[in-house]
């Protein structure tokens, strides 16, 4: 483990992401003992002119009711936080920030240069380039005695291939790839992290995980609420950029990739890139777009918005393992439930009418894996019925708290483990898949179908599923 004092700098400290995710995750890491108070200091940076205590009080407010039970811990945690105000594109603020960080390092007797500086950009991507320039210019850890400077950023990384590449190039001029941590928080979810273990450590799956046995794979994200105050952001991006091009595609990579040479982050990411590079161009007839009725009533959404809030897209991977197997990615807002799951449907057993084997990995809510299979109906008669082998985490792992994705990912950034972060070439390959389709939607050449909020989405999407080979199974 690395030692030396650690400064965590949250830029955009008064924004939504910091409030909902970054500070709560830092607090949880602190409570679990991963941020020892004799080493760590947290700096909030933003434009607003407020005092340290103002920021601390705000953060206390973010934690809500839960934290009142641990008010002593919360108070100790808050004492680790200092606020610095400044703009995102001029040197003054960043020089001041650097001075504060250096003072903290000196006060902790950190050996010159062994300190660690983690910059978390909880900011809109438009300011990533100036902020990265300022960090590079004013705030780098200034020695090679084992210390480091790392940058954490989060999507949207551009809007299409060209803009993403431009952003990558701008940031890439300032920081090396090992210093950059591109967060996709789906990679921090327990059952996503479980995928490689599941696939490569179980004889059950090894010989079956291919086109000979698997008929189709679905990766599904549903939310039972609409854009809720985020209409302005969302309308610029839409469901494909918000969920499918990143979260669901990352999951697809882990489901489809070959076994990596080793568990080293680079070997794993190499295999993920190969999957993305093998995806064939998307066909118009394998896309269904939707927009929920009432979406345009949001005052921040333009009256004639063509932005999809729902999409089903079939991807086809052109390689020996997956040729002919549709990967159906489906995501939607304002649907009938909140759920994210992977459904691997096996081919029919010849002559067997009861239903297919299906293996389901539920990422949320209530993490679970279950396998649908055919058994004899219990009783005197000889008939068959579909049933489930069920591993529900709450039951099986009672009392084990499953960490929040951001907690895990921030800890990885401190430890320097990039496995669960998106590499530049991965990002590029992901944009290559979706950019042609996105441009057609942006140009109004493809239009979303209206659907009722609280429904399953457009009926056409179910028809596309059936056409891709998915057969409704029974039971759960
Ligand atoms: C974010 C999207 O990346 O993921 C949101 O921008 C979405 O629109 C959220 O609501 C979903 O995350 P989770 O972890 O609740 O599934």
Coordinates of C-alpha atoms and ligand atoms in Angstrom, one line a residue:
X1 CA 0.0 0.0 0.0
X2 CA 1.1 3.5 -0.8
X3 CA 1.7 5.8 2.1
X4 CA 2.2 9.6 2.3
X5 CA -0.4 12.1 2.8
X6 CA -3.4 12.1 0.6
X7 CA -5.3 15.2 -0.6
X8 CA -8.7 14.7 -2.3
X9 CA -9.8 17.7 -4.2
X10 CA -13.5 17.8 -5.2
X11 CA -13.9 20.4 -7.9
X12 CA -17.5 21.5 -8.3
X13 CA -18.0 21.0 -4.6
X14 CA -21.4 22.6 -4.5
X15 CA -22.8 20.8 -7.5
X16 CA -25.2 17.9 -7.8
X17 CA -22.8 15.1 -8.4
X18 CA -20.6 16.1 -5.4
X19 CA -23.7 16.3 -3.3
X20 CA -25.4 13.0 -4.3
X21 CA -22.4 10.8 -4.9
X22 CA -18.9 12.1 -4.2
X23 CA -19.2 13.4 -0.6
X24 CA -21.4 10.5 0.6
X25 CA -18.9 8.0 -0.9
X26 CA -16.0 9.8 0.7
X27 CA -17.8 9.8 4.0
X28 CA -18.5 6.0 3.8
X29 CA -14.9 5.3 3.0
X30 CA -13.9 7.4 6.0
X31 CA -16.3 5.5 8.2
X32 CA -14.9 2.2 7.0
X33 CA -11.4 3.3 7.8
X34 CA -10.1 3.8 4.3
X35 CA -9.4 7.5 4.7
X36 CA -7.3 7.8 7.9
X37 CA -7.6 11.2 9.4
X38 CA -3.8 11.4 10.0
X39 CA -3.1 11.2 6.3
X40 CA -6.1 12.6 4.5
X41 CA -7.5 16.0 3.8
X42 CA -10.4 16.9 1.5
X43 CA -10.6 20.2 -0.4
X44 CA -13.8 21.5 -1.9
X45 CA -13.3 23.9 -4.8
X46 CA -16.0 25.9 -6.6
X47 CA -16.8 29.4 -7.7
X48 CA -19.2 30.4 -4.9
X49 CA -17.6 32.4 -2.1
X50 CA -18.5 30.5 1.0
X51 CA -16.6 29.6 4.2
X52 CA -15.3 26.2 5.3
X53 CA -18.2 25.9 7.7
X54 CA -20.8 26.8 5.1
X55 CA -19.5 23.9 2.9
X56 CA -19.4 21.6 5.9
X57 CA -23.0 22.4 6.9
X58 CA -24.1 21.9 3.3
X59 CA -22.5 18.5 3.2
X60 CA -24.0 17.5 6.5
X61 CA -27.3 18.4 4.9
X62 CA -26.6 16.1 1.9
X63 CA -26.3 13.1 4.2
X64 CA -29.9 13.3 5.2
X65 CA -31.5 11.3 8.1
X66 CA -29.1 8.3 8.0
X67 CA -26.2 10.3 9.2
X68 CA -27.9 11.6 12.3
X69 CA -27.2 8.2 13.9
X70 CA -23.5 8.7 13.4
X71 CA -23.3 12.4 14.1
X72 CA -20.0 12.1 15.8
X73 CA -18.4 10.4 12.8
X74 CA -20.0 13.0 10.5
X75 CA -18.5 15.8 12.6
X76 CA -15.0 14.2 12.5
X77 CA -15.3 13.7 8.8
X78 CA -16.4 17.3 8.2
X79 CA -13.4 18.5 10.1
X80 CA -11.2 17.0 7.3
X81 CA -12.8 19.3 4.7
X82 CA -11.6 22.7 3.7
X83 CA -13.1 25.0 1.1
X84 CA -11.2 27.1 -1.5
X85 CA -13.1 29.3 -3.9
X86 CA -11.9 30.3 -7.4
X87 CA -12.8 30.2 -11.0
X88 CA -12.2 27.2 -13.3
X89 CA -10.1 28.9 -15.9
X90 CA -7.8 31.4 -14.2
X91 CA -4.6 30.7 -12.2
X92 CA -5.4 32.6 -9.0
X93 CA -7.8 30.1 -7.5
X94 CA -5.6 27.1 -8.5
X95 CA -2.5 28.8 -7.0
X96 CA -4.4 29.3 -3.8
X97 CA -5.5 25.7 -3.9
X98 CA -2.0 24.5 -4.4
X99 CA -0.8 26.6 -1.5
X100 CA -3.5 25.1 0.8
X101 CA -2.7 21.5 -0.3
X102 CA 1.1 22.1 0.2
X103 CA 0.4 23.5 3.7
X104 CA -1.6 20.4 4.5
X105 CA 1.3 18.2 3.2
X106 CA 3.9 20.0 5.2
X107 CA 1.7 19.8 8.3
X108 CA 1.5 16.1 7.9
X109 CA 5.3 15.9 7.5
X110 CA 4.8 14.3 4.3
X111 CA 8.3 13.5 2.8
X112 CA 8.8 16.0 0.1
X113 CA 7.0 14.8 -3.0
X114 CA 5.6 11.6 -1.7
X115 CA 2.2 13.1 -1.3
X116 CA -0.8 12.0 -3.3
X117 CA -3.2 14.4 -5.0
X118 CA -6.5 13.1 -6.3
X119 CA -8.6 15.6 -8.3
X120 CA -12.2 14.7 -8.7
X121 CA -13.9 16.7 -11.4
X122 CA -17.5 16.8 -10.3
X123 CA -18.0 19.4 -13.1
X124 CA -19.6 19.7 -16.5
X125 CA -17.3 18.4 -19.2
X126 CA -17.1 21.8 -20.9
X127 CA -14.7 22.9 -18.2
X128 CA -12.6 19.7 -18.2
X129 CA -10.0 21.2 -20.5
X130 CA -9.4 24.5 -18.7
X131 CA -9.5 22.8 -15.3
X132 CA -7.0 20.1 -16.4
X133 CA -4.8 22.9 -17.8
X134 CA -4.9 24.7 -14.5
X135 CA -4.2 21.6 -12.4
X136 CA -1.3 20.8 -14.7
X137 CA 0.1 24.3 -14.4
X138 CA -0.5 25.0 -10.7
X139 CA -1.3 22.0 -8.7
X140 CA 0.9 19.0 -9.6
X141 CA 2.6 16.9 -7.0
X142 CA 6.1 18.1 -7.6
X143 CA 8.4 15.2 -7.1
X144 CA 9.0 11.7 -8.2
X145 CA 9.4 10.2 -4.7
X146 CA 6.4 7.9 -5.1
X147 CA 3.8 10.5 -5.0
X148 CA 1.2 11.1 -7.7
X149 CA -1.4 13.3 -9.2
X150 CA -4.6 11.6 -10.6
X151 CA -7.7 13.0 -12.3
X152 CA -11.1 11.5 -12.0
X153 CA -13.7 12.5 -14.7
X154 CA -17.1 11.3 -15.6
X155 CA -19.3 11.2 -18.6
X156 CA -20.5 12.7 -20.8
X157 CA -17.2 12.4 -22.6
X158 CA -18.3 14.2 -25.7
X159 CA -21.4 13.8 -27.7
X160 CA -20.1 11.7 -30.6
X161 CA -16.9 10.3 -31.9
X162 CA -15.4 13.5 -33.1
X163 CA -16.2 15.6 -29.9
X164 CA -15.0 12.7 -27.7
X165 CA -11.8 12.4 -29.6
X166 CA -11.2 16.1 -29.3
X167 CA -11.8 16.1 -25.6
X168 CA -9.5 13.0 -25.2
X169 CA -6.8 14.8 -27.1
X170 CA -7.0 18.0 -25.1
X171 CA -6.8 16.1 -21.8
X172 CA -4.3 13.6 -23.2
X173 CA -1.8 16.5 -23.9
X174 CA -1.8 17.3 -20.2
X175 CA -2.0 13.9 -18.5
X176 CA -0.9 10.4 -19.2
X177 CA -3.4 7.6 -19.5
X178 CA -2.4 6.1 -16.1
X179 CA -3.3 9.4 -14.4
X180 CA -6.8 9.5 -15.9
X181 CA -9.7 7.7 -14.3
X182 CA -12.8 7.8 -16.4
X183 CA -15.7 6.7 -14.2
X184 CA -18.5 4.6 -15.5
X185 CA -20.3 3.9 -12.2
X186 CA -21.9 0.7 -13.6
X187 CA -18.4 -0.8 -13.4
X188 CA -18.5 -0.3 -9.6
X189 CA -21.7 -2.3 -9.1
X190 CA -21.3 -5.5 -7.2
X191 CA -22.8 -7.8 -9.8
X192 CA -21.0 -6.2 -12.6
X193 CA -17.7 -6.8 -10.8
X194 CA -18.8 -10.3 -10.3
X195 CA -19.2 -11.0 -14.0
X196 CA -15.7 -12.2 -14.8
X197 CA -15.5 -14.4 -11.8
X198 CA -18.8 -15.9 -12.7
X199 CA -17.9 -16.6 -16.3
X200 CA -14.3 -17.8 -15.9
X201 CA -14.4 -19.6 -12.5
X202 CA -17.4 -21.8 -13.1
X203 CA -17.5 -25.0 -15.1
X204 CA -21.2 -24.5 -15.5
X205 CA -20.7 -21.6 -17.8
X206 CA -17.3 -22.1 -19.5
X207 CA -18.4 -24.5 -22.2
X208 CA -21.9 -23.1 -22.7
X209 CA -21.1 -19.4 -23.1
X210 CA -21.1 -19.2 -26.9
X211 CA -23.2 -19.2 -30.0
X212 CA -23.8 -22.9 -29.9
X213 CA -25.8 -22.7 -26.7
X214 CA -26.9 -19.1 -26.2
X215 CA -29.8 -17.8 -28.3
X216 CA -29.8 -14.2 -27.3
X217 CA -28.6 -11.8 -24.6
X218 CA -30.5 -8.9 -23.2
X219 CA -29.1 -6.1 -21.2
X220 CA -31.8 -4.0 -19.7
X221 CA -32.1 -0.7 -17.8
X222 CA -35.4 0.7 -16.7
X223 CA -36.3 3.6 -14.5
X224 CA -39.8 4.3 -13.3
X225 CA -39.3 8.0 -13.2
X226 CA -38.7 10.6 -16.0
X227 CA -36.1 13.2 -16.3
X228 CA -37.2 15.1 -13.1
X229 CA -35.4 18.4 -13.2
X230 CA -32.6 17.2 -15.5
X231 CA -34.6 17.8 -18.7
X232 CA -32.1 20.4 -19.9
X233 CA -29.1 18.1 -19.6
X234 CA -31.0 15.0 -20.7
X235 CA -32.5 16.6 -23.8
X236 CA -29.0 17.3 -25.2
X237 CA -27.9 13.7 -24.7
X238 CA -30.9 11.3 -24.8
X239 CA -31.0 7.8 -23.5
X240 CA -28.5 6.3 -25.9
X241 CA -25.7 8.7 -24.8
X242 CA -26.9 8.7 -21.1
X243 CA -27.2 5.0 -20.6
X244 CA -26.6 2.7 -23.5
X245 CA -23.3 3.9 -25.1
X246 CA -21.6 3.7 -21.7
X247 CA -23.3 1.7 -18.9
X248 CA -24.9 -1.0 -21.0
X249 CA -22.1 -1.3 -23.4
X250 CA -19.6 -1.8 -20.6
X251 CA -21.7 -4.6 -19.2
X252 CA -21.9 -6.1 -22.7
X253 CA -18.1 -6.1 -22.9
X254 CA -17.8 -8.1 -19.7
X255 CA -20.5 -10.5 -20.8
X256 CA -18.9 -11.1 -24.2
X257 CA -15.2 -10.7 -23.8
X258 CA -12.7 -13.5 -24.1
X259 CA -10.7 -14.7 -21.1
X260 CA -7.9 -12.1 -20.5
X261 CA -4.3 -13.2 -20.4
X262 CA -4.2 -12.2 -16.8
X263 CA -6.3 -10.2 -14.3
X264 CA -4.1 -7.2 -14.9
X265 CA -6.3 -4.1 -15.7
X266 CA -4.6 -3.6 -19.1
X267 CA -5.2 -7.2 -20.1
X268 CA -8.8 -7.0 -19.1
X269 CA -9.3 -3.7 -20.9
X270 CA -7.6 -5.1 -24.0
X271 CA -10.2 -7.8 -24.3
X272 CA -13.0 -5.3 -23.8
X273 CA -11.7 -3.2 -26.6
X274 CA -11.7 -6.2 -28.9
X275 CA -15.4 -6.8 -28.3
X276 CA -16.2 -3.3 -29.1
X277 CA -14.2 -3.4 -32.3
X278 CA -16.0 -6.6 -33.4
X279 CA -19.5 -5.0 -33.2
X280 CA -21.1 -4.7 -36.6
X281 CA -22.8 -1.5 -37.8
X282 CA -26.3 -1.1 -36.3
X283 CA -29.2 -1.6 -38.7
X284 CA -32.1 0.8 -38.7
X285 CA -34.6 -2.1 -38.5
X286 CA -32.9 -3.3 -35.3
X287 CA -33.6 0.0 -33.5
X288 CA -36.8 1.2 -31.7
X289 CA -36.8 4.6 -30.2
X290 CA -39.4 6.0 -27.8
X291 CA -40.2 9.2 -26.0
X292 CA -42.7 9.2 -23.1
X293 CA -45.8 11.3 -23.3
X294 CA -45.4 14.4 -21.3
X295 CA -41.6 14.6 -21.7
X296 CA -41.9 17.8 -23.6
X297 CA -44.0 19.4 -20.9
X298 CA -40.8 19.9 -18.9
X299 CA -40.1 23.6 -19.3
X300 CA -36.4 22.9 -19.9
X301 CA -37.2 20.6 -22.9
X302 CA -37.8 22.1 -26.3
X303 CA -41.4 21.8 -27.6
X304 CA -40.3 19.8 -30.7
X305 CA -37.6 17.7 -29.0
X306 CA -36.7 14.5 -31.0
X307 CA -34.7 13.1 -28.1
X308 CA -35.4 9.5 -27.2
X309 CA -36.1 8.6 -23.6
X310 CA -36.3 5.0 -24.5
X311 CA -34.3 2.8 -27.0
X312 CA -33.9 -0.8 -27.9
X313 CA -30.9 -1.5 -30.0
X314 CA -29.7 -4.9 -31.3
X315 CA -25.9 -5.2 -31.5
X316 CA -24.2 -8.1 -33.3
X317 CA -20.7 -9.2 -32.5
X318 CA -18.8 -10.5 -35.4
X319 CA -16.5 -13.2 -34.0
X320 CA -16.3 -16.9 -33.5
X321 CA -18.0 -17.0 -30.2
X322 CA -20.9 -14.7 -30.9
X323 CA -21.7 -14.8 -34.6
X324 CA -25.5 -14.8 -35.0
X325 CA -26.3 -14.0 -31.3
X326 CA -28.2 -10.8 -30.9
X327 CA -27.2 -8.6 -27.9
X328 CA -30.3 -6.6 -27.2
X329 CA -29.6 -3.4 -25.3
X330 CA -32.7 -1.7 -23.9
X331 CA -33.0 1.4 -21.7
X332 CA -35.8 3.7 -20.8
X333 CA -37.0 6.3 -18.5
X334 CA -40.6 6.6 -17.1
X335 CA -41.3 2.9 -17.5
X336 CA -43.2 0.5 -15.3
X337 CA -40.3 -0.4 -12.9
X338 CA -36.8 0.4 -11.9
X339 CA -34.5 -2.5 -12.7
X340 CA -31.2 -3.3 -14.4
X341 CA -30.5 -6.9 -15.4
X342 CA -28.7 -9.1 -17.8
X343 CA -30.8 -12.0 -19.3
X344 CA -28.9 -14.8 -21.1
X345 CA -31.3 -17.0 -22.9
X346 CA -30.2 -20.4 -24.0
X347 CA -31.3 -22.2 -27.1
X348 CA -34.3 -24.6 -27.1
X349 CA -33.8 -28.2 -26.1
X350 CA -35.0 -30.2 -29.1
X351 CA -38.5 -31.6 -28.4
X352 CA -38.8 -29.8 -25.2
X353 CA -41.8 -27.4 -25.1
X354 CA -41.8 -26.2 -21.6
X355 CA -39.6 -23.2 -22.0
X356 CA -36.0 -22.1 -22.3
X357 CA -33.3 -22.0 -19.8
X358 CA -32.5 -18.5 -19.0
X359 CA -29.9 -17.1 -16.7
X360 CA -30.7 -13.7 -15.2
X361 CA -28.3 -11.5 -13.3
X362 CA -30.1 -8.7 -11.6
X363 CA -27.8 -5.7 -11.0
X364 CA -30.5 -3.8 -9.1
X365 CA -32.6 -3.5 -7.1
X366 CA -32.0 -6.5 -4.8
X367 CA -28.9 -8.0 -6.4
X368 CA -29.6 -11.6 -7.5
X369 CA -28.8 -14.3 -10.0
X370 CA -31.3 -16.9 -10.9
X371 CA -31.5 -19.6 -13.5
X372 CA -34.7 -20.7 -15.0
X373 CA -34.9 -24.3 -15.6
X374 CA -37.4 -27.1 -16.2
X375 CA -38.2 -29.5 -13.4
X376 CA -40.8 -32.2 -12.7
X377 CA -43.9 -30.6 -11.3
X378 CA -43.8 -31.8 -7.6
X379 CA -46.6 -34.3 -6.9
X380 CA -48.0 -37.5 -8.2
X381 CA -48.4 -36.6 -11.8
X382 CA -45.6 -36.6 -14.2
X383 CA -45.6 -33.2 -15.8
X384 CA -43.0 -30.5 -16.1
X385 CA -42.8 -26.9 -15.0
X386 CA -40.4 -24.0 -15.1
X387 CA -38.7 -23.2 -11.9
X388 CA -35.7 -21.3 -10.6
X389 CA -32.4 -21.8 -8.9
X390 CA -32.1 -18.6 -7.0
X391 CA -29.2 -16.8 -5.4
X392 CA -30.6 -13.7 -3.8
X393 CA -27.8 -11.7 -2.2
X394 CA -29.9 -10.4 0.7
X395 CA -30.8 -13.9 1.8
X396 CA -27.5 -15.5 1.1
X397 CA -25.2 -12.8 2.4
X398 CA -27.2 -11.5 5.3
X399 CA -25.5 -8.7 7.1
X400 CA -23.0 -8.0 4.3
X401 CA -23.3 -4.4 3.3
X402 CA -22.8 -4.1 -0.5
X403 CA -20.7 -0.9 -1.1
X404 CA -22.0 1.8 -3.3
X405 CA -20.4 1.9 -6.8
X406 CA -18.8 5.3 -6.2
X407 CA -17.2 4.2 -2.9
X408 CA -15.5 1.3 -4.6
X409 CA -14.4 3.3 -7.6
X410 CA -12.9 6.2 -5.5
X411 CA -11.0 3.6 -3.5
X412 CA -9.7 2.1 -6.7
X413 CA -8.4 5.6 -7.8
X414 CA -6.6 5.9 -4.5
X415 CA -5.1 2.5 -4.9
X416 CA -4.2 3.1 -8.5
X417 CA -6.3 0.2 -10.0
X418 CA -7.6 1.2 -13.4
X419 CA -9.5 -2.1 -14.1
X420 CA -12.9 -0.6 -13.6
X421 CA -12.3 2.6 -15.5
X422 CA -12.7 3.3 -19.2
X423 CA -9.6 3.5 -21.3
X424 CA -9.2 6.1 -24.1
X425 CA -9.3 3.5 -26.9
X426 CA -12.4 1.8 -25.2
X427 CA -14.2 5.1 -25.2
X428 CA -13.3 5.7 -28.9
X429 CA -14.5 2.3 -29.9
X430 CA -17.8 2.8 -28.0
X431 CA -18.5 6.0 -29.8
X432 CA -17.7 4.4 -33.1
X433 CA -20.5 2.0 -32.6
X434 CA -23.2 4.6 -31.8
X435 CA -22.2 7.8 -33.7
X436 CA -23.8 7.0 -37.0
X437 CA -27.1 6.2 -35.3
X438 CA -26.9 9.2 -33.0
X439 CA -26.3 11.5 -36.0
X440 CA -29.4 10.2 -37.8
X441 CA -31.5 10.8 -34.7
X442 CA -30.0 14.3 -34.2
X443 CA -30.8 15.1 -37.8
X444 CA -34.4 14.0 -37.3
X445 CA -34.1 11.1 -39.7
X446 CA -35.2 8.7 -37.0
X447 CA -38.0 9.6 -34.7
X448 CA -39.1 8.2 -31.4
X449 CA -42.5 6.6 -30.9
X450 CA -44.6 8.0 -28.1
X451 CA -45.3 5.7 -25.1
X452 CA -47.3 6.0 -21.9
X453 CA -45.3 6.8 -18.8
X454 CA -45.5 3.8 -16.5
X455 CA -45.7 1.4 -19.5
X456 CA -43.2 -1.2 -20.9
X457 CA -42.3 1.3 -23.6
X458 CA -43.3 1.2 -27.3
X459 CA -45.0 -2.0 -28.4
X460 CA -42.7 -2.1 -31.3
X461 CA -39.8 -2.7 -28.9
X462 CA -41.4 -6.0 -27.8
X463 CA -41.9 -6.9 -31.4
X464 CA -38.2 -6.3 -32.1
X465 CA -37.3 -8.5 -29.1
X466 CA -39.4 -11.3 -30.4
X467 CA -37.9 -10.9 -33.9
X468 CA -34.4 -11.1 -32.4
X469 CA -35.4 -14.4 -30.9
X470 CA -36.3 -13.7 -27.3
X471 CA -39.0 -16.0 -26.0
X472 CA -40.9 -14.9 -22.9
X473 CA -40.2 -17.3 -20.1
X474 CA -42.4 -17.8 -17.1
X475 CA -41.9 -17.9 -13.4
X476 CA -40.3 -14.8 -11.9
Ligands
LIG1 C1 -26.6 8.0 -14.8 C2 -27.5 8.7 -15.7 O1 -25.3 7.8 -15.4 O2 -27.1 6.8 -14.3 C3 -28.9 8.8 -15.1 O3 -27.0 9.9 -16.1 C4 -29.4 7.6 -14.5 O4 -29.8 9.3 -16.0 C5 -28.3 6.9 -13.6 O5 -30.5 7.9 -13.7 C6 -28.7 5.6 -13.1 O6 -27.8 5.1 -12.2 P1 -28.2 3.9 -11.2 O7 -27.0 3.5 -10.5 O8 -29.3 4.4 -10.4 O9 -28.8 2.8 -12.1

